[in-house]
mmCIF file of C-alpha atoms and ligand atoms in Angstrom:
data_model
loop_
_atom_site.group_PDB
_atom_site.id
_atom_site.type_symbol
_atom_site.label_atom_id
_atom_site.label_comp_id
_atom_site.label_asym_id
_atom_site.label_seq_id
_atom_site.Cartn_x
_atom_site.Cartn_y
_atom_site.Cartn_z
ATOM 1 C CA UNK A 25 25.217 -51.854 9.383
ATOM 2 C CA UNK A 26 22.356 -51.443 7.433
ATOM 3 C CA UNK A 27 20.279 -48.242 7.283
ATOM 4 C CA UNK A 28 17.215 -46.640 5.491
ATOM 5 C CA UNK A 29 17.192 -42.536 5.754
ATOM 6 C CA UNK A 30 13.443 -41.328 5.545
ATOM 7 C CA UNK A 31 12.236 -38.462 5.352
ATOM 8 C CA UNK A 32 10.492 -35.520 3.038
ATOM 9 C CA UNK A 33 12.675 -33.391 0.359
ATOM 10 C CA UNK A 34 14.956 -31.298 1.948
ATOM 11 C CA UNK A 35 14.750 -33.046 5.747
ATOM 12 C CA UNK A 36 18.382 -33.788 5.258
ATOM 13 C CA UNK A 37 19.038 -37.165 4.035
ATOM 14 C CA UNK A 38 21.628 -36.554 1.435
ATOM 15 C CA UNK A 39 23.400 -34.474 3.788
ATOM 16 C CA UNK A 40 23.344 -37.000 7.120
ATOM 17 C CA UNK A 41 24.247 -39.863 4.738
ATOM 18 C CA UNK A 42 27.207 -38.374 3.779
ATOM 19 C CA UNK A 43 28.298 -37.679 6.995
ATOM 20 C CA UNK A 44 27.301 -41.147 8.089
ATOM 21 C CA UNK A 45 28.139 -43.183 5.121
ATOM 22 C CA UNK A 46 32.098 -41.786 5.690
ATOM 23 C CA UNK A 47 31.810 -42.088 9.519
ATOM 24 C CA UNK A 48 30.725 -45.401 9.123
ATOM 25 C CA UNK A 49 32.762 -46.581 5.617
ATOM 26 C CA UNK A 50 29.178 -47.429 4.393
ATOM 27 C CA UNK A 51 28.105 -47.582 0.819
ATOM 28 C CA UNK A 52 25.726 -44.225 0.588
ATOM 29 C CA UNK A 53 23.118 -45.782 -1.933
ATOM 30 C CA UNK A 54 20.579 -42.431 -3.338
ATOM 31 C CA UNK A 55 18.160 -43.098 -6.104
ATOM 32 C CA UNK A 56 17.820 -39.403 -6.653
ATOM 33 C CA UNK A 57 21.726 -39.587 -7.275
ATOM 34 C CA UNK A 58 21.775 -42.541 -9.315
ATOM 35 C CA UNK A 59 19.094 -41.163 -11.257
ATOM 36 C CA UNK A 60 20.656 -38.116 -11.527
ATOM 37 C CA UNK A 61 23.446 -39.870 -13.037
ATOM 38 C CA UNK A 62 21.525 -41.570 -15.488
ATOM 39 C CA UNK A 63 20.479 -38.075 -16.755
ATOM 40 C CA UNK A 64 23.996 -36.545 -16.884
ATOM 41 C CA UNK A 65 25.371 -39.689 -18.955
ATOM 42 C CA UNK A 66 22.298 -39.120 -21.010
ATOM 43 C CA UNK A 67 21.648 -42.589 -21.489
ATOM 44 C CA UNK A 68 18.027 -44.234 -22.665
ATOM 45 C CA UNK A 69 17.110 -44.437 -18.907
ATOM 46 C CA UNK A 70 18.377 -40.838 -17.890
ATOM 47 C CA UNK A 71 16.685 -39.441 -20.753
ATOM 48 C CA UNK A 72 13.177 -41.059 -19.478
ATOM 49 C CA UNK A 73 13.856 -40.045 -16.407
ATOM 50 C CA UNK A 74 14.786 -36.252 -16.763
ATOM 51 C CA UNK A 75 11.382 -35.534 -17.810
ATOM 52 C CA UNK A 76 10.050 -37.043 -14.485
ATOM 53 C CA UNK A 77 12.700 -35.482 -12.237
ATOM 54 C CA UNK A 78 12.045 -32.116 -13.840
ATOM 55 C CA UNK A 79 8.427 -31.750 -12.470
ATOM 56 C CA UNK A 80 9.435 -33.825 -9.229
ATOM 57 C CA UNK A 81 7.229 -36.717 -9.959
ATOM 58 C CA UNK A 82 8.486 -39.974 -9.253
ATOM 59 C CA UNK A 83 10.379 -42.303 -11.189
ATOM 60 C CA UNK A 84 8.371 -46.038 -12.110
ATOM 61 C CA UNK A 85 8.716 -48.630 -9.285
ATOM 62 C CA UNK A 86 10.242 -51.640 -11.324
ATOM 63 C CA UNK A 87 12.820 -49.189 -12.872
ATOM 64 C CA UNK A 88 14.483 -47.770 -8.889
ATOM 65 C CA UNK A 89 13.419 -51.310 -7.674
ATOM 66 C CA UNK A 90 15.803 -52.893 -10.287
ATOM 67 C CA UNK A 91 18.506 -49.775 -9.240
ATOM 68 C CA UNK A 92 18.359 -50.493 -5.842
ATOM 69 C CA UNK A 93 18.493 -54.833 -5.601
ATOM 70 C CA UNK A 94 21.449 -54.588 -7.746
ATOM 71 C CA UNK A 95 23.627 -52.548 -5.887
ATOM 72 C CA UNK A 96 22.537 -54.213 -2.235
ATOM 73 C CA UNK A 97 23.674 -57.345 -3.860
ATOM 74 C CA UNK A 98 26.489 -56.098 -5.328
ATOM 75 C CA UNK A 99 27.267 -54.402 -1.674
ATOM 76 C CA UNK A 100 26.114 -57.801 0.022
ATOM 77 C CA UNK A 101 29.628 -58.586 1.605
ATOM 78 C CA UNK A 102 30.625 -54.955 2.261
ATOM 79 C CA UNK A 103 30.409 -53.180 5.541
ATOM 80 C CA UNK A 104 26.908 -51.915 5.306
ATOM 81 C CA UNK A 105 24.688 -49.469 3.347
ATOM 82 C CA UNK A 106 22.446 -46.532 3.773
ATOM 83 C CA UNK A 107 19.873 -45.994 1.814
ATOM 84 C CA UNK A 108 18.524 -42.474 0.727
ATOM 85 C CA UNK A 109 15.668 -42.272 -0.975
ATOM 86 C CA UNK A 110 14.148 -45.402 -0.965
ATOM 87 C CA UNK A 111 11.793 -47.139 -0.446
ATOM 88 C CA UNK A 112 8.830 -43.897 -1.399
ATOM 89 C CA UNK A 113 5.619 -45.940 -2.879
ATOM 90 C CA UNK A 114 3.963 -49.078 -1.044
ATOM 91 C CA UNK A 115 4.982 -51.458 -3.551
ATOM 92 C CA UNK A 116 8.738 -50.174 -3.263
ATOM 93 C CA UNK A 117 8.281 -51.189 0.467
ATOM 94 C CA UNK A 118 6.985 -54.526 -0.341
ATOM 95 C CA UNK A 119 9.457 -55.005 -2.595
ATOM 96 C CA UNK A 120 12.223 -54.119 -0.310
ATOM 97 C CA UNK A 121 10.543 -57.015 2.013
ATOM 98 C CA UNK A 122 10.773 -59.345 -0.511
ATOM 99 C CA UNK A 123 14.350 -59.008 -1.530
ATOM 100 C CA UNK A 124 15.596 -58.479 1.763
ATOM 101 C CA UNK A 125 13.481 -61.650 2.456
ATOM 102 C CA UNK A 126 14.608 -63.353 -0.672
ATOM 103 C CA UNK A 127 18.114 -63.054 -0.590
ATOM 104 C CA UNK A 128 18.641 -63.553 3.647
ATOM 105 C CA UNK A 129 19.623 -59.381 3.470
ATOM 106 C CA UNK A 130 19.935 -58.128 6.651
ATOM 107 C CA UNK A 131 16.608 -55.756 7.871
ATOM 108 C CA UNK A 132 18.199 -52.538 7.675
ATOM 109 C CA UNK A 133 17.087 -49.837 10.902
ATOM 110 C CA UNK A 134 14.631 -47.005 9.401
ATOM 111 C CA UNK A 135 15.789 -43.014 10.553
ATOM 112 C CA UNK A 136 13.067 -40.944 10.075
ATOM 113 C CA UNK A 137 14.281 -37.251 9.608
ATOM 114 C CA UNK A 138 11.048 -35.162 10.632
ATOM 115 C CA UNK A 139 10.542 -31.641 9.412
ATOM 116 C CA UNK A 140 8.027 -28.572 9.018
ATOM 117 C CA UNK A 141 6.768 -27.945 5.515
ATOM 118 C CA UNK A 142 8.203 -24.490 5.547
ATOM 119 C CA UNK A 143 11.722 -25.094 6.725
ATOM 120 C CA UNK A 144 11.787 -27.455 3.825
ATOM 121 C CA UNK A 145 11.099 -24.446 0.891
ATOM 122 C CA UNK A 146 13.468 -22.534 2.811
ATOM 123 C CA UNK A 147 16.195 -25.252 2.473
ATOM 124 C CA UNK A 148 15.370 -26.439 -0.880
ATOM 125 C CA UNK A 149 15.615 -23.042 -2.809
ATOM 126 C CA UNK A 150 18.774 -22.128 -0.397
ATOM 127 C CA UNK A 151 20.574 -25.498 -1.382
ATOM 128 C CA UNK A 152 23.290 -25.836 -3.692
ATOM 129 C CA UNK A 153 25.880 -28.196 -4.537
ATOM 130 C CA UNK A 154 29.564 -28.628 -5.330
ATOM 131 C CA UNK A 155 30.392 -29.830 -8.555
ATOM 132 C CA UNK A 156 33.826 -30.264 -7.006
ATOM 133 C CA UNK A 157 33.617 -31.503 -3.557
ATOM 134 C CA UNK A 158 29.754 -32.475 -3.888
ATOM 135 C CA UNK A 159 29.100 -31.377 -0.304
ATOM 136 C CA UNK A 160 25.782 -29.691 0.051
ATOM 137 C CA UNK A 161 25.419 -26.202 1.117
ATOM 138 C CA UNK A 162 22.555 -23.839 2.070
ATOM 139 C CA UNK A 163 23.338 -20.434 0.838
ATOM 140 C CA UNK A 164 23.122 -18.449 3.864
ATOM 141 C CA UNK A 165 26.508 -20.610 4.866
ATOM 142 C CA UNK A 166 28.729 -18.981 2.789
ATOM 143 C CA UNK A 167 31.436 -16.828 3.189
ATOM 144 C CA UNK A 168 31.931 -15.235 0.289
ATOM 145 C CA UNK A 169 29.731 -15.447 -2.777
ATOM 146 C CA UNK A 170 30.254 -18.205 -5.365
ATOM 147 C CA UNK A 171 32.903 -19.830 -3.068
ATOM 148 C CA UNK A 172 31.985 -23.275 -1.936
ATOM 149 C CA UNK A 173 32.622 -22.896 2.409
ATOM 150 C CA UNK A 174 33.406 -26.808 2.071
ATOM 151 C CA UNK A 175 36.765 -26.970 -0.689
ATOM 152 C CA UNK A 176 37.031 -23.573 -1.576
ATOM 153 C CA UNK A 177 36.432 -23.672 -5.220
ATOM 154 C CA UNK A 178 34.839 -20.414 -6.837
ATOM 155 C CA UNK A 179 31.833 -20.870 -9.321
ATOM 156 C CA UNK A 180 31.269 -24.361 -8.801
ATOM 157 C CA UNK A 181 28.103 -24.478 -6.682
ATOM 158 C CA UNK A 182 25.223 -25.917 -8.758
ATOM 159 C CA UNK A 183 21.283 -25.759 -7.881
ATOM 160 C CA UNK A 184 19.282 -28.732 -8.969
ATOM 161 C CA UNK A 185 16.937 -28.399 -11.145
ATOM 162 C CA UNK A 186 13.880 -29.636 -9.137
ATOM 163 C CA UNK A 187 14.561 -26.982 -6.897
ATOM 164 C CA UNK A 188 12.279 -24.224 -8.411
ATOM 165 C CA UNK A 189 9.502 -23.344 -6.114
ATOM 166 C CA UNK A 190 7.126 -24.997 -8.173
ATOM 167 C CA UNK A 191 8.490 -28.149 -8.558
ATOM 168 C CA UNK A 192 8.983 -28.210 -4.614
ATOM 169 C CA UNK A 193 5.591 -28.067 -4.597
ATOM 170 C CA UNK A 194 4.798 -30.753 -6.704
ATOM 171 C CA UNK A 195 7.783 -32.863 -4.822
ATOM 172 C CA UNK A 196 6.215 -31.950 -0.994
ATOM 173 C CA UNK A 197 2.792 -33.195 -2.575
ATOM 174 C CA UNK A 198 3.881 -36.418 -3.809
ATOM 175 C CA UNK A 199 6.075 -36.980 -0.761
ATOM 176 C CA UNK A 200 2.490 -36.422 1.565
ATOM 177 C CA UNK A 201 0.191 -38.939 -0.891
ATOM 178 C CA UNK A 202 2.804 -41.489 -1.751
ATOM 179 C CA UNK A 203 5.662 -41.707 0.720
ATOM 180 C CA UNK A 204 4.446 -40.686 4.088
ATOM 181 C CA UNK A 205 2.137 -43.727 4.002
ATOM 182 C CA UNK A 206 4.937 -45.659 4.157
ATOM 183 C CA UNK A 207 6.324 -45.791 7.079
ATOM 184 C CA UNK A 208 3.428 -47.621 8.841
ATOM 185 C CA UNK A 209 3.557 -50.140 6.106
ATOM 186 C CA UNK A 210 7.306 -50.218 7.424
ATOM 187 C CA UNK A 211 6.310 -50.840 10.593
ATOM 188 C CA UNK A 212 3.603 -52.899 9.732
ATOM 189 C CA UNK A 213 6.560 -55.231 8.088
ATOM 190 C CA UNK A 214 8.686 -55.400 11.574
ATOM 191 C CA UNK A 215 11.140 -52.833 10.698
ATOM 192 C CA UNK A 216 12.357 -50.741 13.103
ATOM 193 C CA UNK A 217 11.117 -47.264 12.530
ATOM 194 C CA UNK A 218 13.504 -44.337 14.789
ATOM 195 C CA UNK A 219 12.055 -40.717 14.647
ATOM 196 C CA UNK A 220 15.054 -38.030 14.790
ATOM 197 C CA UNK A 221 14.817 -34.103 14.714
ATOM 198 C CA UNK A 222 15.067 -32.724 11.515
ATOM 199 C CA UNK A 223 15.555 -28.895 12.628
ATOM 200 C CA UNK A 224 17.452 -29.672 14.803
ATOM 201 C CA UNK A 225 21.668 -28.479 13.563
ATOM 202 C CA UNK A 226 23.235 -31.005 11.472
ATOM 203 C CA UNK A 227 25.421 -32.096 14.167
ATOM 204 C CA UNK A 228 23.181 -32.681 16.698
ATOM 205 C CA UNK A 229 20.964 -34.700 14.042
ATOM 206 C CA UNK A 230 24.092 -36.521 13.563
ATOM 207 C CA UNK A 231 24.358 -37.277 17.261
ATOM 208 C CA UNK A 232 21.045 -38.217 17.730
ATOM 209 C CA UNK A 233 21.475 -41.162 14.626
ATOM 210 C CA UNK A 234 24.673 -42.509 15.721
ATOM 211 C CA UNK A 235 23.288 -42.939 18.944
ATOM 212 C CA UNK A 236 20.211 -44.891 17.833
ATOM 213 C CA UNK A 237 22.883 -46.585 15.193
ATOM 214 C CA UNK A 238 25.335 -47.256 17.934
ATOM 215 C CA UNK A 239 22.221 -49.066 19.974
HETATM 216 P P1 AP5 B 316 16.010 -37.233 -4.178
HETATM 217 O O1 AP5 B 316 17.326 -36.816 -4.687
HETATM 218 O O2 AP5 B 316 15.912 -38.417 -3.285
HETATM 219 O O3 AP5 B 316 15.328 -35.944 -3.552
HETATM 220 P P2 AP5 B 316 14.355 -35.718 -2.291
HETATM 221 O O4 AP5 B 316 13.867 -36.925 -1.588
HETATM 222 O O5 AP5 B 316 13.349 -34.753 -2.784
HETATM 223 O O6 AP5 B 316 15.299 -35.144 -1.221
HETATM 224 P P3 AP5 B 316 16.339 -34.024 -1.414
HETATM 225 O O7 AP5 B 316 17.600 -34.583 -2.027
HETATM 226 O O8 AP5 B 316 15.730 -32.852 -2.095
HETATM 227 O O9 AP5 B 316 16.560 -33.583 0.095
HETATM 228 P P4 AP5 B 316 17.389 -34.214 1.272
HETATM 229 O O10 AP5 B 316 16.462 -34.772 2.291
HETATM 230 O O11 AP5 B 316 18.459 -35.139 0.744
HETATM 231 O O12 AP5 B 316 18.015 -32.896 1.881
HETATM 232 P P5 AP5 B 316 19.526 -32.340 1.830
HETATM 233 O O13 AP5 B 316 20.398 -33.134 2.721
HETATM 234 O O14 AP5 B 316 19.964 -32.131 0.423
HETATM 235 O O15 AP5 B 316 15.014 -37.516 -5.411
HETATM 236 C C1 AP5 B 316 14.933 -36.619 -6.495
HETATM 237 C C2 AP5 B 316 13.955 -37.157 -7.522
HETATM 238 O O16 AP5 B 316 14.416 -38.446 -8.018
HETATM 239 C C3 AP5 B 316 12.528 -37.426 -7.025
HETATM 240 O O17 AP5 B 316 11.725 -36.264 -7.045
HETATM 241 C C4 AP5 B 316 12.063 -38.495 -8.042
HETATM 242 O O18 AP5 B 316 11.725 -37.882 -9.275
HETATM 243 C C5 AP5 B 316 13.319 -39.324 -8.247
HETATM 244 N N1 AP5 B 316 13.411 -40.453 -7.304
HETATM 245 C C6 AP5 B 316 14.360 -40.621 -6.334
HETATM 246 N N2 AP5 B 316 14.134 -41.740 -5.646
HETATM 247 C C7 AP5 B 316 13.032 -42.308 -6.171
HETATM 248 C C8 AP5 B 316 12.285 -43.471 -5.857
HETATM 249 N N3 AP5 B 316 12.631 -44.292 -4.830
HETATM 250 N N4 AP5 B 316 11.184 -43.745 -6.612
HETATM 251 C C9 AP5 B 316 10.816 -42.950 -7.639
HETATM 252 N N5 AP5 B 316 11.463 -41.817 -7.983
HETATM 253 C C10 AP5 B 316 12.572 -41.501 -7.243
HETATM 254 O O19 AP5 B 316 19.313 -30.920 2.550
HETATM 255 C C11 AP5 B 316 18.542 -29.893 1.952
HETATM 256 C C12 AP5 B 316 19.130 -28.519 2.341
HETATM 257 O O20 AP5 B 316 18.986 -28.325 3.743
HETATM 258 C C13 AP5 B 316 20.634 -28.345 2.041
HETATM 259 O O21 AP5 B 316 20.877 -27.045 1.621
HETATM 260 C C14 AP5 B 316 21.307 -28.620 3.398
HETATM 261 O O22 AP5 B 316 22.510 -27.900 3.510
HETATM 262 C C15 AP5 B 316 20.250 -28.097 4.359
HETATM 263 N N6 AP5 B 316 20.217 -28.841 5.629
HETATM 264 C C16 AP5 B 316 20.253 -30.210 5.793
HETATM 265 N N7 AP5 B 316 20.155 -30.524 7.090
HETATM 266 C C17 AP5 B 316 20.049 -29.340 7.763
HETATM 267 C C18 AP5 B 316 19.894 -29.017 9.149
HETATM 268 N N8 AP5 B 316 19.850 -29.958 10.109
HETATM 269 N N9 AP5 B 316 19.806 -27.703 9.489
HETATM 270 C C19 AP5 B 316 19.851 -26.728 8.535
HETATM 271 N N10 AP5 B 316 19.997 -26.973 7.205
HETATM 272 C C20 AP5 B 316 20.081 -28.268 6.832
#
């Protein structure tokens, strides 16, 4: 199975393709995580790419291009992938053509999480994660302050740091100029493009993709 999660910051990929990825036994392939990564390990790449993360602008094409054809090859004779974050420019879609194209991939099915601009602030400066479990969590979920509802660990929920108001913004912006155009490039390309209700509770939007998934 081979899946693409679309969508704009805070519509709920990262959370879905968690829940689908395990559901599924799929690899759960996130730039913004492997990125993320990259900056924690403080490596040459991570250290380029804090200072892009930080203001919510995106990271260059060849450098998530190179990310991403890696690990599908790496992945190619595993049960499937979904893929969070990706592709967000016109030339990452073209690219994803090509090496799909190139290396007889699979065309993975496109789920298209759609959302309102404000539920998305809302969500991003309510979200936090766990550094233990890493499930993600809106704040008005918990129980009791600190405590993650998911493992139960005190003091270990973390917000990103792209999720200051400002740099929401900035992220919402690029996400309207850059990556909205393309999903009719997408389409444009023969992939199959599925629209499913963002605001919708997370199980229901889990519903609605395994039944388009299921299809
Ligand atoms: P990335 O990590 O991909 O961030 P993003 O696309 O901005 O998306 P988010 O992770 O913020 O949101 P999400 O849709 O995953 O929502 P979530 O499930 O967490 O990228 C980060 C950065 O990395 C980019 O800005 C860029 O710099 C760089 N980058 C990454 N990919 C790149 C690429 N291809 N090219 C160049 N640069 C790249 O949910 C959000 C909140 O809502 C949570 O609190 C959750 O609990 C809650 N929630 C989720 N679903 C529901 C629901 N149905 N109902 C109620 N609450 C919900």
């Amino acid at each position: 199975m081979q899946l693409v999660i679309f969508g704009a910051p805070g519509a709920g990929k990262g959370t879905q393709s968690k829940i689908i990825s395990k559901k599924f036994n799929l690899l759960h392939l996130s730039t913004g995580d492997l990125l993320r990564a990259e900056v924690k390990a403080n490596t040459e790449l991570g250290k380029r790419a804090k200072v892009l993360l930080d203001q919510g602008k995106l990271v260059p094409d060849d450098i998530v291009g190179g990310m991403v054809e890696k690990a599908l090859l790496e992945n190619k004779d595993t049960n499937g992938y979904i893929l969070d974050g990706y592709p967000r420019t016109l030339v990452q879609a073209d690219f994803l053509n090509k090496i799909i194209k190139k290396d007889n991939l699979p065309k993975p099915k496109i789920l298209y999480l759609t959302v309102d601009d404000k539920v998305i602030v809302d969500r991003l400066a309510n979200r936090r994660q766990c550094s233990n479990c890493k499930s993600i969590v809106n704040l008005s979920e918990l129980k009791q302050e600190n405590v993650c509802p998911k493992c139960q660990s005190k003091n270990t929920l973390i917000r990103r740091d792209d999720d200051k108001e400002e740099v929401i913004l900035n992220r919402m912006k690029i996400y309207r100029e850059n990556t909205f155009p393309v999903l009719e490039a997408l389409k444009k390309m023969n992939f199959e493009v599925n629209h499913v209700l963002g605001t919708n509770p997370i199980d229901t939007v889990t519903q609605n993709i395994v039944d388009i998934i299921k299809d």
